[in-house]
Short mmCIF file of C-alpha atoms in Angstrom, two decimals:
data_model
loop_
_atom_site.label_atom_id
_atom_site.label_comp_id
_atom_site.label_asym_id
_atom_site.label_seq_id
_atom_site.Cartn_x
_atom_site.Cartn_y
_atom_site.Cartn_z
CA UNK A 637 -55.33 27.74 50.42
CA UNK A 638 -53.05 25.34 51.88
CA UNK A 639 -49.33 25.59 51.87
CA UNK A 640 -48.78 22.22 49.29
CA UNK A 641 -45.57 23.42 48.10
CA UNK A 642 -44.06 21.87 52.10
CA UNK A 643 -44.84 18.35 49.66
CA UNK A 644 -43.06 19.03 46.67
CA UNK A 645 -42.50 15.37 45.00
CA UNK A 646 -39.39 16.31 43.97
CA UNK A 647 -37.96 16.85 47.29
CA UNK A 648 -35.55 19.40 46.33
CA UNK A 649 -34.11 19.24 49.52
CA UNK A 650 -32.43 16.11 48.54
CA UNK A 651 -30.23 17.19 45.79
CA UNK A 652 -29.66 20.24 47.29
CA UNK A 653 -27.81 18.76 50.60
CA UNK A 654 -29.17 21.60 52.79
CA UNK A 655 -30.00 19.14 55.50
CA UNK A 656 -33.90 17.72 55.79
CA UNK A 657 -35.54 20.78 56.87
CA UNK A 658 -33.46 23.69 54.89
CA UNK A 659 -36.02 24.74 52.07
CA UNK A 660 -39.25 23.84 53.85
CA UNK A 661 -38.43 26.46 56.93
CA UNK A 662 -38.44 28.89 54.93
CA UNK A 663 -41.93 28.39 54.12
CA UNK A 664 -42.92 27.64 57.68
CA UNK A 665 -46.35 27.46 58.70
CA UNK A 666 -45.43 29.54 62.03
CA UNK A 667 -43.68 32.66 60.34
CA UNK A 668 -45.33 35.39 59.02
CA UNK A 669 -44.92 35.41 54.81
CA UNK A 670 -45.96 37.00 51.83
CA UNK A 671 -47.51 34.77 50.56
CA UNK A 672 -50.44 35.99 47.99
CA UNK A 673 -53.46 34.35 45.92
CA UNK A 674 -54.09 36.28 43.18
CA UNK A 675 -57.29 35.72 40.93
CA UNK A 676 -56.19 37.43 37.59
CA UNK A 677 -58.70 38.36 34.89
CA UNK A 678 -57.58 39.57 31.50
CA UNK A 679 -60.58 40.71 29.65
CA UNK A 680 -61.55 40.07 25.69
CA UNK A 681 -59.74 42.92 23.29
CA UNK A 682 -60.77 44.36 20.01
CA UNK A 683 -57.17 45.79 18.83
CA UNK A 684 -54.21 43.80 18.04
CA UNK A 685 -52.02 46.83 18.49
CA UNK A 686 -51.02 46.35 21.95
CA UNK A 687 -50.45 42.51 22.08
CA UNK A 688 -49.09 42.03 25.22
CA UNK A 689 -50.90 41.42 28.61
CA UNK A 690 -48.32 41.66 31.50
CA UNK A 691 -44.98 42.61 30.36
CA UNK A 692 -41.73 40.48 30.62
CA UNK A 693 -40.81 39.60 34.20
CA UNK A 694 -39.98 37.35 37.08
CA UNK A 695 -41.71 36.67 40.10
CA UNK A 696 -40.44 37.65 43.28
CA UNK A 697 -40.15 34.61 45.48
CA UNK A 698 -39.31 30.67 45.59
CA UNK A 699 -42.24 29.22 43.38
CA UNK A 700 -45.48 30.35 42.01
CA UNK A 701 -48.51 27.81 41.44
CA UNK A 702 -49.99 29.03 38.34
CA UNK A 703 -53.93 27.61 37.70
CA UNK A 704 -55.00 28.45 33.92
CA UNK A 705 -57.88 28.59 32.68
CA UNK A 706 -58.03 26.85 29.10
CA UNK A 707 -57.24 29.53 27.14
CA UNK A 708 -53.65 30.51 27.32
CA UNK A 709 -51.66 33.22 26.79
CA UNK A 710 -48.13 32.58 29.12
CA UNK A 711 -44.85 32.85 27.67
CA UNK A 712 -41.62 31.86 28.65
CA UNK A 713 -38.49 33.38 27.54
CA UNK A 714 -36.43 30.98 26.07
CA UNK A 715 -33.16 33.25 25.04
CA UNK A 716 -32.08 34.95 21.94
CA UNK A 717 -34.99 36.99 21.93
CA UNK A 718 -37.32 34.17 21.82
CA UNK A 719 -40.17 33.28 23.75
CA UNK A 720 -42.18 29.99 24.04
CA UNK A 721 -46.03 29.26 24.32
CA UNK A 722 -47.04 27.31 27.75
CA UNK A 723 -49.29 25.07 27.02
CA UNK A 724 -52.56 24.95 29.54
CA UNK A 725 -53.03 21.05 30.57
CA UNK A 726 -56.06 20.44 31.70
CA UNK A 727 -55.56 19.27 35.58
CA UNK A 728 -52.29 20.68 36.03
CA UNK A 729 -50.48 23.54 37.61
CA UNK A 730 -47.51 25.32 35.97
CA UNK A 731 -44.95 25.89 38.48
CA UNK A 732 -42.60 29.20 37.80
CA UNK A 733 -39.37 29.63 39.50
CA UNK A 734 -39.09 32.83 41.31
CA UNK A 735 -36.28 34.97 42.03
CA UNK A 736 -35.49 33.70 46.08
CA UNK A 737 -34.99 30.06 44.64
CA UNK A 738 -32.48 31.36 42.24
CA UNK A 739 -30.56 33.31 44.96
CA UNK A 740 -30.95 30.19 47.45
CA UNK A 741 -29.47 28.03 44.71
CA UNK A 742 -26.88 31.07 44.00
CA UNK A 743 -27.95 30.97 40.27
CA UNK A 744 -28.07 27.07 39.79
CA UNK A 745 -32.04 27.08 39.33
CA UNK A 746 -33.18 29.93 37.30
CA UNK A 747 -36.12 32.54 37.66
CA UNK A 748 -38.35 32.12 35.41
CA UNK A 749 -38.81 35.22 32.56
CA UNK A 750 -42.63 34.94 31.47
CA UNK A 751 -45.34 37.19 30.34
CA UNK A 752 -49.15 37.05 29.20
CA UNK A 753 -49.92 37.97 25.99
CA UNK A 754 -52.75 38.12 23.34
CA UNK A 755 -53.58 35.00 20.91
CA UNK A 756 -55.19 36.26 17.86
CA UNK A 757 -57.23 33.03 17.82
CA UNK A 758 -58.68 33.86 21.64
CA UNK A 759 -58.54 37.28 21.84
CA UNK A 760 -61.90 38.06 22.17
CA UNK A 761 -62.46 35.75 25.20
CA UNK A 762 -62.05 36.49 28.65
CA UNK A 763 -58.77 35.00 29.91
CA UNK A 764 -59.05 33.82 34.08
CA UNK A 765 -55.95 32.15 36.34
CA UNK A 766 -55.48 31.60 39.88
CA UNK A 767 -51.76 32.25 40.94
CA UNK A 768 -50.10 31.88 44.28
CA UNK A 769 -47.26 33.16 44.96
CA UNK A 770 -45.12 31.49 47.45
CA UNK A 771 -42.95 34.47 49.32
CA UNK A 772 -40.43 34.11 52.14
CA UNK A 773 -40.80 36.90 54.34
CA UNK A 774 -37.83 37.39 56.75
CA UNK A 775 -35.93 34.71 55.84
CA UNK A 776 -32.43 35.59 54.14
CA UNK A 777 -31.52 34.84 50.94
CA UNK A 778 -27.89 32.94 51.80
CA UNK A 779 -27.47 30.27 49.32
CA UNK A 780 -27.94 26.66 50.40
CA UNK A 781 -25.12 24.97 51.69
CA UNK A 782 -24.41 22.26 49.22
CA UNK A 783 -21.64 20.31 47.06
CA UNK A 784 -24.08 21.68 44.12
CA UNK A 785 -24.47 25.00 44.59
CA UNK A 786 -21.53 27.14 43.04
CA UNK A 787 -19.89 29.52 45.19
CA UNK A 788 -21.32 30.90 48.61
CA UNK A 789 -21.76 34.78 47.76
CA UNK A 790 -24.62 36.15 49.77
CA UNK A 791 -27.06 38.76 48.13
CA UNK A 792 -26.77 42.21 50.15
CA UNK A 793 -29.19 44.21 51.28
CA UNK A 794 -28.74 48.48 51.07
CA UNK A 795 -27.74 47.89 54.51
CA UNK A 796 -25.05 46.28 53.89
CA UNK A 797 -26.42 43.35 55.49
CA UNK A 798 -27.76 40.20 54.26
CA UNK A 799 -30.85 40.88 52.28
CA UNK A 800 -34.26 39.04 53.21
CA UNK A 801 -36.99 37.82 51.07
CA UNK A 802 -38.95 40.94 52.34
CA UNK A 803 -36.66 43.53 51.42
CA UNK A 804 -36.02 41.98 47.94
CA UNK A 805 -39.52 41.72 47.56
CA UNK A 806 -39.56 45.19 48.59
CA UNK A 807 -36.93 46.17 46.28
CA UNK A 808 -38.76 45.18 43.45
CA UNK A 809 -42.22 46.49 43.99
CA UNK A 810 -40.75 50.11 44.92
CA UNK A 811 -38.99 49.75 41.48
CA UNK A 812 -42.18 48.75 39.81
CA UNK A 813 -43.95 51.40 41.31
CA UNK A 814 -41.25 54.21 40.44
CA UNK A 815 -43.11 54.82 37.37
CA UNK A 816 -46.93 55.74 39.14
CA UNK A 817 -45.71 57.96 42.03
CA UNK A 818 -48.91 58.66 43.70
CA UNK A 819 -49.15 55.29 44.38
CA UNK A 820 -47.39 54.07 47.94
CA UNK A 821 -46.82 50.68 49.03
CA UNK A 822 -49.28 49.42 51.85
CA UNK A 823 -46.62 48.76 55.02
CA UNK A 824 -46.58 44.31 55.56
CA UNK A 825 -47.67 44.39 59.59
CA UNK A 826 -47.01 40.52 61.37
#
């Protein structure tokens, strides 16, 4: 799939003041990344007892490109313990922000909190999307140097070091696999 997100219309860039180039290299073509395309299918249920089809989270790096299907089922948490419906448009992609954006932007752009869950009026269809997630790899997660973005605090690594977009991403895959621990994590080779 090709790499779109280098043309975002918005040019974030711009606002940002982190000179022409800032955001884009860290999705370069020519360094390795994490990126993934995931093809997610959430079969039809019977039970309305467990109504919820991936738990509450965020994703892990700058953006993901999310391609529904038209049935829906995303939520976005909107505070106070509420969470709103995303609508599926037909043609369009849903862009989430992930949690290397927010660190880039020191907490100025948000990660996104979302989840999938069951519709009682589309339950008992199959539910498809296409998501790609847009990961930096070894690219640290200093915040951008601009007029707009509060502060300059730098997230840290166990190291004690600067923490990359790898080892956050990680960092949160070891936690979510702290609960299954046969499982092991497959070792990212450049």
């Amino acid at each position: 799939m090709p790499r779109r997100h280098h043309q975002d219309p918005t040019d974030i860039r711009d606002w940002a003041g982190g000179g022409k180039n800032w955001f884009s290299d860290r999705h370069a073509y020519d360094i390795p990344s994490g990126d993934i395309l995931r093809i997610l299918h959430y079969p039809p249920v019977e039970s309305h007892i467990d109504d919820i089809r991936a738990g509450s989270h965020t994703d892990y790096g700058s953006i993901t490109l999310v391609f529904q299907h038209d049935i829906g089922g995303l939520e976005i948490y909107a505070g106070r313990s509420r969470w709103i419906s995303a609508p599926v448009i037909p043609d369009c992609i849903l862009v989430n922000l992930g949690d290397c954006l927010e660190f880039w932007t020191n907490g100025l752009l948000k990660s996104t909190l979302h989840r999938v869950v069951f519709r009682s009026n589309t339950q008992s269809l199959d539910r498809h999307s296409m998501v790609y997630f847009c990961e930096g790899y070894d690219i640290p997660l200093d915040p951008v140097p601009s007029r707009l973005v509060p502060g300059d605090e730098v997230k840290m690594g166990e190291s004690g070091k600067r923490m990359t977009a790898a080892e956050h991403l990680r960092m949160r895959l070891d936690a979510s696999l702290a609960y299954y621990p046969h499982h092991t994590l497959v070792q990212v080779v450049a």
